mmCIF file of C-alpha atoms in Angstrom:
data_model
loop_
_atom_site.group_PDB
_atom_site.id
_atom_site.type_symbol
_atom_site.label_atom_id
_atom_site.label_comp_id
_atom_site.label_asym_id
_atom_site.label_seq_id
_atom_site.Cartn_x
_atom_site.Cartn_y
_atom_site.Cartn_z
ATOM 1 C CA MET A 1 -11.119 23.291 28.026
ATOM 2 C CA SER A 2 -11.943 26.247 25.837
ATOM 3 C CA ASP A 3 -15.527 27.071 24.909
ATOM 4 C CA MET A 4 -14.493 27.058 21.249
ATOM 5 C CA LYS A 5 -16.066 24.246 19.285
ATOM 6 C CA LYS A 6 -14.338 24.526 15.895
ATOM 7 C CA ALA A 7 -10.733 24.546 14.729
ATOM 8 C CA VAL A 8 -9.297 25.205 11.286
ATOM 9 C CA VAL A 9 -6.030 23.746 10.037
ATOM 10 C CA ILE A 10 -4.495 25.388 6.974
ATOM 11 C CA GLY A 11 -2.803 22.767 4.816
ATOM 12 C CA ALA A 12 -3.111 18.986 4.647
ATOM 13 C CA GLY A 13 0.573 18.174 4.503
ATOM 14 C CA ILE A 14 2.131 15.956 7.138
ATOM 15 C CA ALA A 15 2.206 18.732 9.764
ATOM 16 C CA GLY A 16 -1.401 19.707 9.004
ATOM 17 C CA LEU A 17 -2.591 16.113 9.252
ATOM 18 C CA ILE A 18 -0.863 15.575 12.582
ATOM 19 C CA THR A 19 -2.238 18.887 13.865
ATOM 20 C CA ALA A 20 -5.782 17.974 12.804
ATOM 21 C CA ARG A 21 -5.513 14.619 14.563
ATOM 22 C CA MET A 22 -4.277 16.222 17.785
ATOM 23 C CA LEU A 23 -6.923 18.968 17.709
ATOM 24 C CA SER A 24 -9.651 16.371 17.200
ATOM 25 C CA ASP A 25 -9.219 15.372 20.856
ATOM 26 C CA TYR A 26 -10.201 18.878 21.995
ATOM 27 C CA TYR A 27 -12.617 20.322 19.408
ATOM 28 C CA GLU A 28 -16.025 19.160 18.248
ATOM 29 C CA ASP A 29 -15.257 19.998 14.600
ATOM 30 C CA VAL A 30 -11.902 20.286 12.856
ATOM 31 C CA TYR A 31 -11.712 21.628 9.299
ATOM 32 C CA VAL A 32 -8.614 21.073 7.178
ATOM 33 C CA ILE A 33 -8.322 23.525 4.281
ATOM 34 C CA GLU A 34 -6.134 22.281 1.405
ATOM 35 C CA ARG A 35 -5.453 23.992 -1.904
ATOM 36 C CA ASP A 36 -4.816 20.732 -3.800
ATOM 37 C CA GLU A 37 -7.204 17.918 -4.639
ATOM 38 C CA PHE A 38 -6.215 14.663 -2.966
ATOM 39 C CA PRO A 39 -4.921 11.876 -5.192
ATOM 40 C CA THR A 40 -6.846 8.606 -5.354
ATOM 41 C CA GLU A 41 -3.667 6.656 -4.548
ATOM 42 C CA PRO A 42 -0.327 7.496 -2.951
ATOM 43 C CA SER A 43 1.163 9.967 -5.440
ATOM 44 C CA ASN A 44 2.898 13.322 -5.355
ATOM 45 C CA ARG A 45 0.775 16.448 -5.088
ATOM 46 C CA GLN A 46 1.456 19.630 -7.030
ATOM 47 C CA GLY A 47 1.592 21.811 -3.910
ATOM 48 C CA VAL A 48 4.292 19.718 -2.202
ATOM 49 C CA PRO A 49 7.650 20.470 -3.857
ATOM 50 C CA GLN A 50 9.646 18.242 -1.480
ATOM 51 C CA SER A 51 7.438 15.218 -2.109
ATOM 52 C CA PHE A 52 10.119 13.519 -4.215
ATOM 53 C CA HIS A 53 12.530 13.272 -1.264
ATOM 54 C CA PRO A 54 12.648 10.044 0.751
ATOM 55 C CA HIS A 55 11.021 10.473 4.160
ATOM 56 C CA ARG A 56 11.719 8.900 7.529
ATOM 57 C CA VAL A 57 10.316 9.957 10.876
ATOM 58 C CA GLN A 58 12.911 10.290 13.636
ATOM 59 C CA PRO A 59 12.534 7.885 16.613
ATOM 60 C CA ARG A 60 10.773 10.306 19.006
ATOM 61 C CA GLY A 61 8.444 11.465 16.231
ATOM 62 C CA ALA A 62 7.711 7.845 15.332
ATOM 63 C CA LEU A 63 6.634 7.149 18.931
ATOM 64 C CA ILE A 64 4.378 10.219 18.931
ATOM 65 C CA LEU A 65 2.851 9.245 15.588
ATOM 66 C CA GLU A 66 2.327 5.702 16.840
ATOM 67 C CA TYR A 67 0.372 7.133 19.778
ATOM 68 C CA TYR A 68 -1.948 9.199 17.541
ATOM 69 C CA PHE A 69 -2.003 6.785 14.567
ATOM 70 C CA PRO A 70 -1.619 3.289 16.073
ATOM 71 C CA GLY A 71 -0.128 0.819 13.608
ATOM 72 C CA TYR A 72 0.736 3.440 10.979
ATOM 73 C CA ASN A 73 4.359 2.259 10.725
ATOM 74 C CA GLU A 74 3.396 -1.371 10.119
ATOM 75 C CA GLU A 75 0.901 -0.199 7.494
ATOM 76 C CA LEU A 76 3.665 1.759 5.738
ATOM 77 C CA ILE A 77 5.869 -1.340 5.710
ATOM 78 C CA ASP A 78 2.969 -3.477 4.447
ATOM 79 C CA LEU A 79 2.524 -0.978 1.598
ATOM 80 C CA GLY A 80 6.171 -1.257 0.542
ATOM 81 C CA ALA A 81 8.125 1.083 2.821
ATOM 82 C CA ILE A 82 11.571 -0.100 3.895
ATOM 83 C CA SER A 83 11.969 -1.088 7.547
ATOM 84 C CA SER A 84 14.916 0.315 9.472
ATOM 85 C CA HIS A 85 15.646 -3.232 10.683
ATOM 86 C CA ASP A 86 17.072 -4.011 7.263
ATOM 87 C CA GLU A 87 19.657 -1.218 7.445
ATOM 88 C CA SER A 88 23.038 -0.539 8.936
ATOM 89 C CA LEU A 89 24.750 2.781 9.519
ATOM 90 C CA VAL A 90 28.256 3.063 8.134
ATOM 91 C CA VAL A 91 30.440 5.974 9.219
ATOM 92 C CA SER A 92 33.796 6.300 7.499
ATOM 93 C CA ASN A 93 36.548 8.817 7.952
ATOM 94 C CA ARG A 94 40.322 8.853 7.645
ATOM 95 C CA TYR A 95 40.678 7.015 10.979
ATOM 96 C CA GLY A 96 38.556 4.033 10.048
ATOM 97 C CA THR A 97 35.038 2.751 9.533
ATOM 98 C CA LEU A 98 32.292 2.100 12.059
ATOM 99 C CA VAL A 99 29.384 -0.167 11.138
ATOM 100 C CA ASN A 100 26.369 0.120 13.403
ATOM 101 C CA LYS A 101 23.454 -2.245 12.790
ATOM 102 C CA GLU A 102 19.967 -1.402 14.008
ATOM 103 C CA ASP A 103 18.932 -3.153 17.222
ATOM 104 C CA THR A 104 16.344 -5.699 16.080
ATOM 105 C CA THR A 105 14.420 -5.302 19.343
ATOM 106 C CA SER A 106 13.954 -1.550 18.809
ATOM 107 C CA PHE A 107 10.951 0.159 17.263
ATOM 108 C CA LYS A 108 10.900 -0.270 13.475
ATOM 109 C CA ILE A 109 10.885 2.976 11.529
ATOM 110 C CA ALA A 110 9.775 2.982 7.899
ATOM 111 C CA SER A 111 11.524 4.838 5.087
ATOM 112 C CA CYS A 112 9.133 5.757 2.309
ATOM 113 C CA SER A 113 7.983 8.438 -0.062
ATOM 114 C CA ARG A 114 6.249 11.459 1.339
ATOM 115 C CA ALA A 115 3.241 10.553 -0.784
ATOM 116 C CA LEU A 116 2.897 7.203 0.989
ATOM 117 C CA LEU A 117 3.322 8.692 4.468
ATOM 118 C CA GLU A 118 0.727 11.402 3.740
ATOM 119 C CA TRP A 119 -1.615 8.809 2.234
ATOM 120 C CA VAL A 120 -1.539 6.562 5.308
ATOM 121 C CA LEU A 121 -2.037 9.452 7.758
ATOM 122 C CA ARG A 122 -4.796 11.068 5.660
ATOM 123 C CA LYS A 123 -6.723 7.796 5.271
ATOM 124 C CA ARG A 124 -6.721 7.356 9.049
ATOM 125 C CA ILE A 125 -7.876 10.928 9.637
ATOM 126 C CA GLN A 126 -10.668 10.572 7.081
ATOM 127 C CA ASP A 127 -12.095 7.878 9.359
ATOM 128 C CA ILE A 128 -12.534 10.414 12.195
ATOM 129 C CA SER A 129 -16.097 11.672 11.833
ATOM 130 C CA HIS A 130 -15.594 15.203 13.156
ATOM 131 C CA ILE A 131 -12.631 16.063 10.901
ATOM 132 C CA SER A 132 -13.628 17.491 7.515
ATOM 133 C CA PHE A 133 -11.448 18.273 4.509
ATOM 134 C CA LEU A 134 -12.136 21.229 2.207
ATOM 135 C CA THR A 135 -9.985 20.748 -0.890
ATOM 136 C CA SER A 136 -9.275 23.093 -3.807
ATOM 137 C CA MET A 137 -9.529 26.001 -1.357
ATOM 138 C CA GLU A 138 -6.751 28.519 -0.871
ATOM 139 C CA VAL A 139 -6.611 30.542 2.330
ATOM 140 C CA THR A 140 -6.166 34.213 1.405
ATOM 141 C CA GLY A 141 -6.427 35.870 4.797
ATOM 142 C CA LEU A 142 -7.375 35.654 8.437
ATOM 143 C CA ILE A 143 -10.402 37.197 10.126
ATOM 144 C CA VAL A 144 -9.504 38.583 13.523
ATOM 145 C CA SER A 145 -11.563 39.697 16.501
ATOM 146 C CA GLU A 146 -12.197 43.385 17.129
ATOM 147 C CA ASP A 147 -9.425 43.533 19.704
ATOM 148 C CA GLN A 148 -7.134 41.672 17.235
ATOM 149 C CA ARG A 149 -6.194 39.111 19.872
ATOM 150 C CA SER A 150 -7.745 36.041 18.296
ATOM 151 C CA ILE A 151 -8.546 34.596 14.900
ATOM 152 C CA THR A 152 -12.252 34.140 14.321
ATOM 153 C CA GLY A 153 -12.231 32.818 10.754
ATOM 154 C CA ILE A 154 -10.477 32.743 7.419
ATOM 155 C CA TYR A 155 -10.981 34.059 3.900
ATOM 156 C CA THR A 156 -10.706 31.440 1.170
ATOM 157 C CA LYS A 157 -10.600 31.365 -2.594
ATOM 158 C CA GLU A 158 -11.739 28.351 -4.577
ATOM 159 C CA ARG A 159 -9.213 26.743 -6.921
ATOM 160 C CA ASN A 160 -10.289 24.651 -9.882
ATOM 161 C CA GLY A 161 -7.606 22.585 -11.585
ATOM 162 C CA GLY A 162 -4.964 25.215 -10.856
ATOM 163 C CA ASN A 163 -7.280 28.049 -11.955
ATOM 164 C CA GLU A 164 -8.363 30.415 -9.264
ATOM 165 C CA LYS A 165 -11.908 31.672 -9.133
ATOM 166 C CA ASN A 166 -12.492 35.177 -7.853
ATOM 167 C CA ASN A 167 -15.363 34.269 -5.551
ATOM 168 C CA PHE A 168 -14.118 34.692 -2.020
ATOM 169 C CA GLN A 169 -15.687 32.891 0.910
ATOM 170 C CA ARG A 170 -15.529 33.421 4.613
ATOM 171 C CA ILE A 171 -15.273 30.501 6.969
ATOM 172 C CA TRP A 172 -16.140 31.455 10.507
ATOM 173 C CA LEU A 173 -15.018 29.618 13.581
ATOM 174 C CA LEU A 174 -18.201 30.923 15.219
ATOM 175 C CA MET A 175 -16.780 31.781 18.585
ATOM 176 C CA PRO A 176 -19.611 32.573 21.010
ATOM 177 C CA GLN A 177 -18.711 36.269 21.329
ATOM 178 C CA VAL A 178 -18.482 36.840 17.564
ATOM 179 C CA VAL A 179 -21.502 37.004 15.273
ATOM 180 C CA PRO A 180 -20.662 36.752 11.556
ATOM 181 C CA PRO A 181 -22.011 39.623 9.452
ATOM 182 C CA ASN A 182 -24.581 38.882 6.738
#
């Protein structure tokens, strides 16, 4: 294992949430930087233009998510997502029609809004004590080591209700060989 103790994830979308969860197994502290404020209920966020599309995790992804977020799929269904067990696949072309029903013994996969999927994953991550969220922060640049082979921190800019403040901050990963300047 690396001697690094902190990790930073830029963005709290679905990929960022999954990344934060996976990194939490290897780092003492994981910081997720997100430019939006989180909603108080499952609803679309301004910074997620594709949030209005229906979302469904593919079977392999569903198994991976189930490993890192046990029971997430059942929770989605309990919150109103549609189970794949209620669906059938119909393929039609000029030669005929094929109807393929889901195997009822297979793993259920929920279809839901992106807002609901993000909500369920984020709520589970917020229960992990060494993952912290910094919201209303926009990452404006990376801080690299002298030899430019590793990232040692990030530059951020605070956002307030869509307005950007000009006070820049530095967030250091505090790698042992790097001492942040005053």
